mmCIF file of C-alpha atoms in Angstrom:
data_model
loop_
_atom_site.group_PDB
_atom_site.id
_atom_site.type_symbol
_atom_site.label_atom_id
_atom_site.label_comp_id
_atom_site.label_asym_id
_atom_site.label_seq_id
_atom_site.Cartn_x
_atom_site.Cartn_y
_atom_site.Cartn_z
ATOM 1 C CA MET I 1 52.585 92.212 58.092
ATOM 2 C CA ILE I 2 54.780 89.808 60.083
ATOM 3 C CA LYS I 3 57.954 91.296 58.574
ATOM 4 C CA ARG I 4 56.769 94.792 59.452
ATOM 5 C CA TYR I 5 56.080 93.660 63.043
ATOM 6 C CA LEU I 6 59.502 92.039 63.345
ATOM 7 C CA SER I 7 61.183 95.135 61.959
ATOM 8 C CA SER I 8 59.302 97.313 64.440
ATOM 9 C CA SER I 9 60.174 94.946 67.281
ATOM 10 C CA ARG I 10 63.863 95.005 66.364
ATOM 11 C CA LEU I 11 63.770 98.798 66.219
ATOM 12 C CA LYS I 12 62.240 98.992 69.693
ATOM 13 C CA LYS I 13 64.836 96.564 71.054
ATOM 14 C CA SER I 14 67.607 98.551 69.403
ATOM 15 C CA ILE I 15 66.330 101.805 70.903
ATOM 16 C CA LEU I 16 65.931 100.163 74.323
ATOM 17 C CA PHE I 17 69.434 98.686 74.135
ATOM 18 C CA SER I 18 70.877 102.074 73.148
ATOM 19 C CA LEU I 19 69.084 103.732 76.061
ATOM 20 C CA LEU I 20 70.457 101.113 78.459
ATOM 21 C CA ILE I 21 73.982 101.685 77.152
ATOM 22 C CA LEU I 22 73.555 105.440 77.539
ATOM 23 C CA LEU I 23 72.268 105.026 81.097
ATOM 24 C CA ALA I 24 75.188 102.708 81.916
ATOM 25 C CA ILE I 25 77.669 105.257 80.565
ATOM 26 C CA LEU I 26 76.040 108.059 82.563
ATOM 27 C CA PHE I 27 76.021 105.873 85.687
ATOM 28 C CA LEU I 28 79.655 104.889 85.317
ATOM 29 C CA SER I 29 80.785 108.424 84.522
ATOM 30 C CA HIS I 30 79.068 109.669 87.671
ATOM 31 C CA PHE I 31 80.031 106.953 90.148
ATOM 32 C CA LEU I 32 83.341 105.550 88.888
ATOM 33 C CA PRO I 33 86.620 107.379 89.546
ATOM 34 C CA GLN I 34 87.713 109.828 86.855
ATOM 35 C CA SER I 35 91.322 110.154 85.724
ATOM 36 C CA PRO I 36 93.112 113.349 84.703
ATOM 37 C CA LEU I 37 93.388 113.838 80.955
ATOM 38 C CA LYS I 38 97.131 113.264 81.170
ATOM 39 C CA MET I 39 99.694 111.988 83.637
ATOM 40 C CA THR I 40 100.038 114.578 86.435
ATOM 41 C CA LEU I 41 102.756 114.891 89.072
ATOM 42 C CA VAL I 42 102.028 117.448 91.782
ATOM 43 C CA ASP I 43 104.762 118.729 94.115
ATOM 44 C CA GLN I 44 104.708 120.530 97.470
ATOM 45 C CA GLN I 45 104.638 123.909 95.717
ATOM 46 C CA GLN I 46 101.465 122.825 93.893
ATOM 47 C CA LYS I 47 103.381 122.791 90.623
ATOM 48 C CA HIS I 48 102.305 120.267 88.011
ATOM 49 C CA HIS I 49 104.821 118.202 86.052
ATOM 50 C CA PHE I 50 103.967 116.106 82.999
ATOM 51 C CA SER I 51 107.188 114.241 82.204
ATOM 52 C CA THR I 52 106.495 110.577 81.406
ATOM 53 C CA CYS I 53 109.246 108.070 82.215
ATOM 54 C CA PRO I 54 111.845 107.328 81.026
ATOM 55 C CA ALA I 55 112.135 111.061 80.165
ATOM 56 C CA LEU I 56 113.120 112.948 83.333
ATOM 57 C CA ALA I 57 112.147 116.524 84.150
ATOM 58 C CA ASP I 58 114.650 118.762 85.939
ATOM 59 C CA ILE I 59 113.366 120.120 89.262
ATOM 60 C CA GLN I 60 114.463 123.460 90.670
ATOM 61 C CA VAL I 61 116.261 122.679 93.935
ATOM 62 C CA ASN I 62 115.754 125.228 96.707
ATOM 63 C CA GLN I 63 117.231 123.358 99.670
ATOM 64 C CA LYS I 64 120.747 123.861 101.030
ATOM 65 C CA ASN I 65 122.905 120.760 101.644
ATOM 66 C CA ASN I 66 120.519 118.954 99.339
ATOM 67 C CA TYR I 67 121.857 115.404 99.421
ATOM 68 C CA LEU I 68 121.084 112.094 101.051
ATOM 69 C CA PRO I 69 123.551 110.841 103.662
ATOM 70 C CA ASP I 70 125.558 107.744 102.796
ATOM 71 C CA THR I 71 123.341 105.774 105.231
ATOM 72 C CA PHE I 72 119.583 106.343 104.941
ATOM 73 C CA SER I 73 116.224 104.629 105.472
ATOM 74 C CA LEU I 74 113.221 103.977 103.236
ATOM 75 C CA LEU I 75 109.629 103.374 104.354
ATOM 76 C CA ASN I 76 107.356 101.622 101.846
ATOM 77 C CA TRP I 77 103.606 101.414 102.600
ATOM 78 C CA ASN I 78 100.265 101.005 100.859
ATOM 79 C CA ILE I 79 98.310 103.407 103.044
ATOM 80 C CA TYR I 80 94.822 102.179 101.998
ATOM 81 C CA LYS I 81 93.528 105.659 101.098
ATOM 82 C CA GLN I 82 93.951 106.780 104.740
ATOM 83 C CA GLN I 83 90.705 105.006 105.622
ATOM 84 C CA ASN I 84 91.919 103.817 109.018
ATOM 85 C CA PRO I 85 91.963 106.575 111.660
ATOM 86 C CA GLN I 86 95.333 105.369 112.964
ATOM 87 C CA TRP I 87 97.156 106.146 109.711
ATOM 88 C CA SER I 88 98.297 109.627 110.763
ATOM 89 C CA ALA I 89 99.800 108.623 114.111
ATOM 90 C CA LYS I 90 101.600 105.656 112.584
ATOM 91 C CA LEU I 91 102.868 107.557 109.567
ATOM 92 C CA ASN I 92 104.279 110.270 111.829
ATOM 93 C CA GLU I 93 105.910 107.627 114.022
ATOM 94 C CA TRP I 94 107.603 105.872 111.109
ATOM 95 C CA ALA I 95 108.450 109.101 109.291
ATOM 96 C CA SER I 96 110.756 110.065 112.157
ATOM 97 C CA GLN I 97 112.903 107.046 111.189
ATOM 98 C CA ALA I 98 112.848 107.503 107.402
ATOM 99 C CA ASP I 99 114.617 109.704 104.867
ATOM 100 C CA LEU I 100 112.475 108.466 101.973
ATOM 101 C CA MET I 101 108.878 107.249 101.916
ATOM 102 C CA THR I 102 107.002 105.546 99.096
ATOM 103 C CA LEU I 103 103.241 105.375 99.582
ATOM 104 C CA GLN I 104 100.625 103.687 97.431
ATOM 105 C CA GLU I 105 96.860 104.358 97.504
ATOM 106 C CA ALA I 106 97.603 107.774 98.988
ATOM 107 C CA LYS I 107 94.735 110.262 99.176
ATOM 108 C CA TYR I 108 96.099 113.674 98.265
ATOM 109 C CA ASP I 109 94.231 115.799 100.793
ATOM 110 C CA GLN I 110 94.996 118.541 103.287
ATOM 111 C CA ALA I 111 95.819 116.021 106.028
ATOM 112 C CA LEU I 112 98.603 114.522 103.904
ATOM 113 C CA ILE I 113 99.874 117.988 102.966
ATOM 114 C CA ASP I 114 99.860 118.995 106.646
ATOM 115 C CA PHE I 115 101.821 115.841 107.473
ATOM 116 C CA SER I 116 104.497 116.752 104.924
ATOM 117 C CA GLN I 117 104.800 120.272 106.338
ATOM 118 C CA GLN I 118 105.002 119.078 109.953
ATOM 119 C CA GLN I 119 107.692 116.542 109.040
ATOM 120 C CA GLN I 120 109.470 119.015 106.703
ATOM 121 C CA LEU I 121 109.213 116.624 103.780
ATOM 122 C CA THR I 122 109.114 117.359 100.078
ATOM 123 C CA TYR I 123 106.929 115.167 97.896
ATOM 124 C CA PHE I 124 105.513 114.198 94.533
ATOM 125 C CA GLN I 125 102.004 112.806 94.091
ATOM 126 C CA ASN I 126 101.170 111.081 90.807
ATOM 127 C CA ILE I 127 97.391 111.270 90.506
ATOM 128 C CA ALA I 128 95.788 108.037 89.321
ATOM 129 C CA PHE I 129 92.159 109.136 89.643
ATOM 130 C CA ASN I 130 89.784 111.605 91.239
ATOM 131 C CA TYR I 131 86.762 110.513 93.266
ATOM 132 C CA LYS I 132 84.330 112.667 95.235
ATOM 133 C CA ASP I 133 86.599 115.719 94.900
ATOM 134 C CA GLU I 134 89.659 113.830 96.219
ATOM 135 C CA SER I 135 92.736 112.696 94.282
ATOM 136 C CA TYR I 136 94.404 109.319 94.767
ATOM 137 C CA GLY I 137 97.659 107.759 93.572
ATOM 138 C CA VAL I 138 101.241 107.115 94.640
ATOM 139 C CA ASN I 139 103.205 109.588 96.742
ATOM 140 C CA THR I 140 106.967 109.796 97.329
ATOM 141 C CA PHE I 141 108.136 111.814 100.345
ATOM 142 C CA SER I 142 111.744 112.776 100.998
ATOM 143 C CA ARG I 143 113.823 114.812 103.427
ATOM 144 C CA VAL I 144 115.984 115.766 100.464
ATOM 145 C CA GLN I 145 114.562 117.535 97.447
ATOM 146 C CA ALA I 146 114.618 115.551 94.208
ATOM 147 C CA SER I 147 116.687 116.965 91.360
ATOM 148 C CA GLN I 148 114.705 115.131 88.662
ATOM 149 C CA ALA I 149 111.370 113.331 88.421
ATOM 150 C CA CYS I 150 109.007 111.566 86.039
ATOM 151 C CA GLY I 151 105.938 109.372 86.303
ATOM 152 C CA THR I 152 103.804 106.792 84.536
ATOM 153 C CA ARG I 153 100.134 105.961 84.387
ATOM 154 C CA TYR I 154 98.913 102.535 83.290
ATOM 155 C CA PRO I 155 95.178 101.675 83.033
ATOM 156 C CA GLU I 156 93.740 98.556 84.597
ATOM 157 C CA PRO I 157 92.635 96.428 81.599
ATOM 158 C CA TRP I 158 89.164 95.784 83.038
ATOM 159 C CA THR I 159 88.212 98.931 84.924
ATOM 160 C CA MET I 160 90.475 101.349 82.983
ATOM 161 C CA VAL I 161 91.179 103.103 86.317
ATOM 162 C CA PRO I 162 94.956 103.695 86.219
ATOM 163 C CA LYS I 163 97.739 102.644 88.521
ATOM 164 C CA THR I 164 100.599 105.138 88.756
ATOM 165 C CA GLY I 165 104.309 105.263 89.489
ATOM 166 C CA ILE I 166 106.967 107.881 90.243
ATOM 167 C CA ALA I 167 110.711 107.948 89.615
ATOM 168 C CA THR I 168 112.816 110.514 91.474
ATOM 169 C CA ILE I 169 116.545 111.208 91.608
ATOM 170 C CA TYR I 170 118.372 112.486 94.707
ATOM 171 C CA PRO I 171 122.001 113.636 95.019
ATOM 172 C CA MET I 172 123.981 111.631 97.566
ATOM 173 C CA ALA I 173 127.092 112.126 99.638
ATOM 174 C CA ASP I 174 129.823 110.031 98.058
ATOM 175 C CA ALA I 175 130.863 107.392 100.575
ATOM 176 C CA ILE I 176 133.371 105.804 98.229
ATOM 177 C CA LEU I 177 135.311 109.038 97.745
ATOM 178 C CA GLY I 178 134.655 110.222 101.284
ATOM 179 C CA ASN I 179 132.886 113.363 100.079
ATOM 180 C CA SER I 180 130.076 115.057 101.982
ATOM 181 C CA SER I 181 129.458 117.810 99.461
ATOM 182 C CA PRO I 182 126.746 117.434 96.795
ATOM 183 C CA ILE I 183 128.858 119.595 94.486
ATOM 184 C CA ASN I 184 131.643 117.000 94.403
ATOM 185 C CA SER I 185 129.461 113.927 94.736
ATOM 186 C CA LYS I 186 129.403 111.507 91.815
ATOM 187 C CA GLU I 187 126.517 109.531 93.274
ATOM 188 C CA SER I 188 122.781 110.003 92.837
ATOM 189 C CA LEU I 189 120.001 107.673 93.933
ATOM 190 C CA LEU I 190 117.204 106.654 91.590
ATOM 191 C CA LEU I 191 114.046 105.808 93.565
ATOM 192 C CA ILE I 192 111.091 104.155 91.822
ATOM 193 C CA ASN I 193 107.705 103.968 93.567
ATOM 194 C CA LEU I 194 105.197 101.738 91.772
ATOM 195 C CA HIS I 195 101.651 100.505 92.319
ATOM 196 C CA GLY I 196 101.264 97.476 90.060
ATOM 197 C CA VAL I 197 98.220 96.810 87.880
ATOM 198 C CA ASN I 198 96.054 94.229 89.558
ATOM 199 C CA PHE I 199 93.077 92.827 87.656
ATOM 200 C CA THR I 200 94.740 90.871 84.850
ATOM 201 C CA PHE I 201 94.719 87.223 83.785
ATOM 202 C CA THR I 202 98.372 87.282 82.721
ATOM 203 C CA ALA I 203 101.539 89.081 83.821
ATOM 204 C CA GLU I 204 101.885 90.925 80.495
ATOM 205 C CA PRO I 205 100.240 94.216 81.635
ATOM 206 C CA LEU I 206 102.480 94.276 84.717
ATOM 207 C CA LYS I 207 105.503 93.679 82.476
ATOM 208 C CA ALA I 208 104.418 96.543 80.210
ATOM 209 C CA GLN I 209 103.934 98.810 83.232
ATOM 210 C CA VAL I 210 107.495 98.160 84.427
ATOM 211 C CA THR I 211 109.119 98.591 80.983
ATOM 212 C CA PRO I 212 109.594 102.418 81.079
ATOM 213 C CA TYR I 213 111.412 102.056 84.392
ATOM 214 C CA LEU I 214 113.714 99.395 82.974
ATOM 215 C CA GLN I 215 114.726 101.921 80.323
ATOM 216 C CA LEU I 216 115.343 104.481 83.060
ATOM 217 C CA ILE I 217 117.441 101.952 84.999
ATOM 218 C CA LYS I 218 119.709 101.460 81.978
ATOM 219 C CA GLN I 219 120.372 105.213 81.876
ATOM 220 C CA HIS I 220 121.207 105.558 85.577
ATOM 221 C CA LYS I 221 124.789 105.032 86.774
ATOM 222 C CA GLY I 222 124.283 105.295 90.550
ATOM 223 C CA PRO I 223 122.419 103.205 93.167
ATOM 224 C CA ILE I 224 118.740 102.357 92.632
ATOM 225 C CA LEU I 225 115.764 101.469 94.852
ATOM 226 C CA ILE I 226 112.474 100.069 93.550
ATOM 227 C CA SER I 227 109.649 99.775 96.065
ATOM 228 C CA GLY I 228 105.898 99.522 96.042
ATOM 229 C CA ASP I 229 102.815 97.366 96.029
ATOM 230 C CA PHE I 230 103.375 95.179 92.954
ATOM 231 C CA ASN I 231 100.208 93.099 93.400
ATOM 232 C CA THR I 232 102.268 89.930 92.975
ATOM 233 C CA TRP I 233 99.488 87.561 94.027
ATOM 234 C CA SER I 234 100.248 84.867 91.433
ATOM 235 C CA GLU I 235 103.339 82.842 90.578
ATOM 236 C CA ASP I 236 103.424 84.331 87.073
ATOM 237 C CA ARG I 237 103.260 87.911 88.348
ATOM 238 C CA THR I 238 105.849 87.258 91.068
ATOM 239 C CA THR I 239 108.206 85.521 88.656
ATOM 240 C CA GLU I 240 107.849 88.302 86.089
ATOM 241 C CA ILE I 241 108.819 91.018 88.566
ATOM 242 C CA ILE I 242 111.542 89.169 90.452
ATOM 243 C CA ASP I 243 113.194 87.583 87.414
ATOM 244 C CA THR I 244 113.149 90.868 85.494
ATOM 245 C CA LEU I 245 114.751 92.828 88.322
ATOM 246 C CA VAL I 246 117.215 90.105 89.340
ATOM 247 C CA ASN I 247 118.371 89.940 85.717
ATOM 248 C CA ALA I 248 118.861 93.715 85.893
ATOM 249 C CA GLY I 249 121.212 93.264 88.878
ATOM 250 C CA PHE I 250 118.813 93.862 91.772
ATOM 251 C CA ASN I 251 118.526 92.112 95.129
ATOM 252 C CA GLU I 252 115.208 91.719 96.898
ATOM 253 C CA THR I 253 114.990 92.760 100.539
ATOM 254 C CA GLN I 254 114.231 89.781 102.791
ATOM 255 C CA PHE I 255 112.583 90.063 106.211
ATOM 256 C CA THR I 256 113.312 87.774 109.162
ATOM 257 C CA LYS I 257 109.875 88.442 110.665
ATOM 258 C CA ASP I 258 107.785 88.974 107.549
ATOM 259 C CA LYS I 259 104.504 90.789 108.271
ATOM 260 C CA ARG I 260 103.744 91.785 104.673
ATOM 261 C CA LEU I 261 100.227 91.305 103.270
ATOM 262 C CA ILE I 262 99.984 87.811 101.767
ATOM 263 C CA VAL I 263 97.491 86.909 99.018
ATOM 264 C CA PHE I 264 97.329 83.320 97.707
ATOM 265 C CA GLY I 265 100.482 82.615 99.700
ATOM 266 C CA LEU I 266 102.526 85.425 98.116
ATOM 267 C CA PRO I 267 103.549 88.900 99.391
ATOM 268 C CA LEU I 268 102.359 91.939 97.430
ATOM 269 C CA ASP I 269 104.868 94.556 98.653
ATOM 270 C CA HIS I 270 108.560 94.543 97.772
ATOM 271 C CA VAL I 271 111.746 96.578 98.110
ATOM 272 C CA PHE I 272 114.514 95.924 95.559
ATOM 273 C CA TYR I 273 117.974 97.486 95.639
ATOM 274 C CA ARG I 274 121.089 97.758 93.469
ATOM 275 C CA GLY I 275 124.430 99.416 94.186
ATOM 276 C CA LEU I 276 123.663 99.655 97.910
ATOM 277 C CA THR I 277 124.488 97.702 101.062
ATOM 278 C CA LEU I 278 121.507 96.467 103.093
ATOM 279 C CA ILE I 279 121.942 97.424 106.772
ATOM 280 C CA LYS I 280 118.605 96.568 108.389
ATOM 281 C CA ALA I 281 115.170 95.410 107.187
ATOM 282 C CA GLN I 282 111.944 95.542 109.191
ATOM 283 C CA SER I 283 108.474 94.386 108.213
ATOM 284 C CA ILE I 284 106.101 96.101 110.641
ATOM 285 C CA SER I 285 102.754 94.707 111.771
ATOM 286 C CA THR I 286 99.913 97.261 111.869
ATOM 287 C CA ILE I 287 96.154 97.672 111.674
ATOM 288 C CA ALA I 288 96.483 101.209 110.290
ATOM 289 C CA SER I 289 96.065 99.797 106.743
ATOM 290 C CA ASP I 290 95.299 96.515 105.031
ATOM 291 C CA HIS I 291 99.029 96.460 104.101
ATOM 292 C CA SER I 292 101.922 96.472 106.562
ATOM 293 C CA PRO I 293 104.905 98.752 105.899
ATOM 294 C CA GLN I 294 108.555 97.917 105.325
ATOM 295 C CA LEU I 295 111.296 100.069 106.881
ATOM 296 C CA VAL I 296 114.700 99.365 105.351
ATOM 297 C CA THR I 297 118.095 100.986 105.973
ATOM 298 C CA PHE I 298 120.752 101.132 103.249
ATOM 299 C CA ALA I 299 124.255 102.516 102.845
ATOM 300 C CA LEU I 300 126.505 103.354 99.958
ATOM 301 C CA PRO I 301 129.172 100.653 99.703
ATOM 302 C CA LYS I 302 132.523 101.518 101.235
ATOM 303 C CA GLU I 303 135.699 101.311 99.245
ATOM 304 C CA LYS I 304 137.355 97.901 99.661
#
């Protein structure tokens, strides 16, 4: 009789536990962000691209004189999902000074699309997740249309909500040869925009997230920029990113008046460069996001 009671009690507990698990799954599926079934890049023509780095997809170029000048500026900013009402005014202000823009935590909505049209910018958005009928991820804007692009999606180990990245390639005027024609130019810029995984005990997931881009870097012969919110809030994470990129020949942009977001004494946002000359670097204070942007000007090196 006792055994039968215990068996019945275990069965009830098992059924109750199963029901709780089912309710938890239903709750999470309804309230947590949902990710696309596969990595999805969306461009300004609403075309979807599914090329995962380091494999690059060719992009049909429609612009005339489609090349970056030999001196150009990059704006890097975690835009905090456009939650602050000042984001639009500030983004328009800084966009007037930038040829390239790498945004993290960008909400892909009509306001952002309207901004790109008003500023005559092309873009790629790599969707990390969808929430309440809105898509979020990283976005790369440019005044010059990219000739190639690819992306990555890496899940947060705890929440499984992904962080995304985009790599784009732009033809450049060749300062070394004195060319201003993209037909004759031997230079192209590789731009990598990355939002680093955050909720991890070790730096290993961040290292794994960067690996496809390191392979892409090895393939690229021209100048390279890597910018984003790397979530480098620990010594291990900071060392992993900086040492890896320094060993690959990169310099890190330094700011005289550094207004970047600091967590545990360390900045989260970085701009790395290789094969370029740093002209000017600004770290801009703002309340339009929880992160402050960086506006950096570079040039192709002149022949010595």
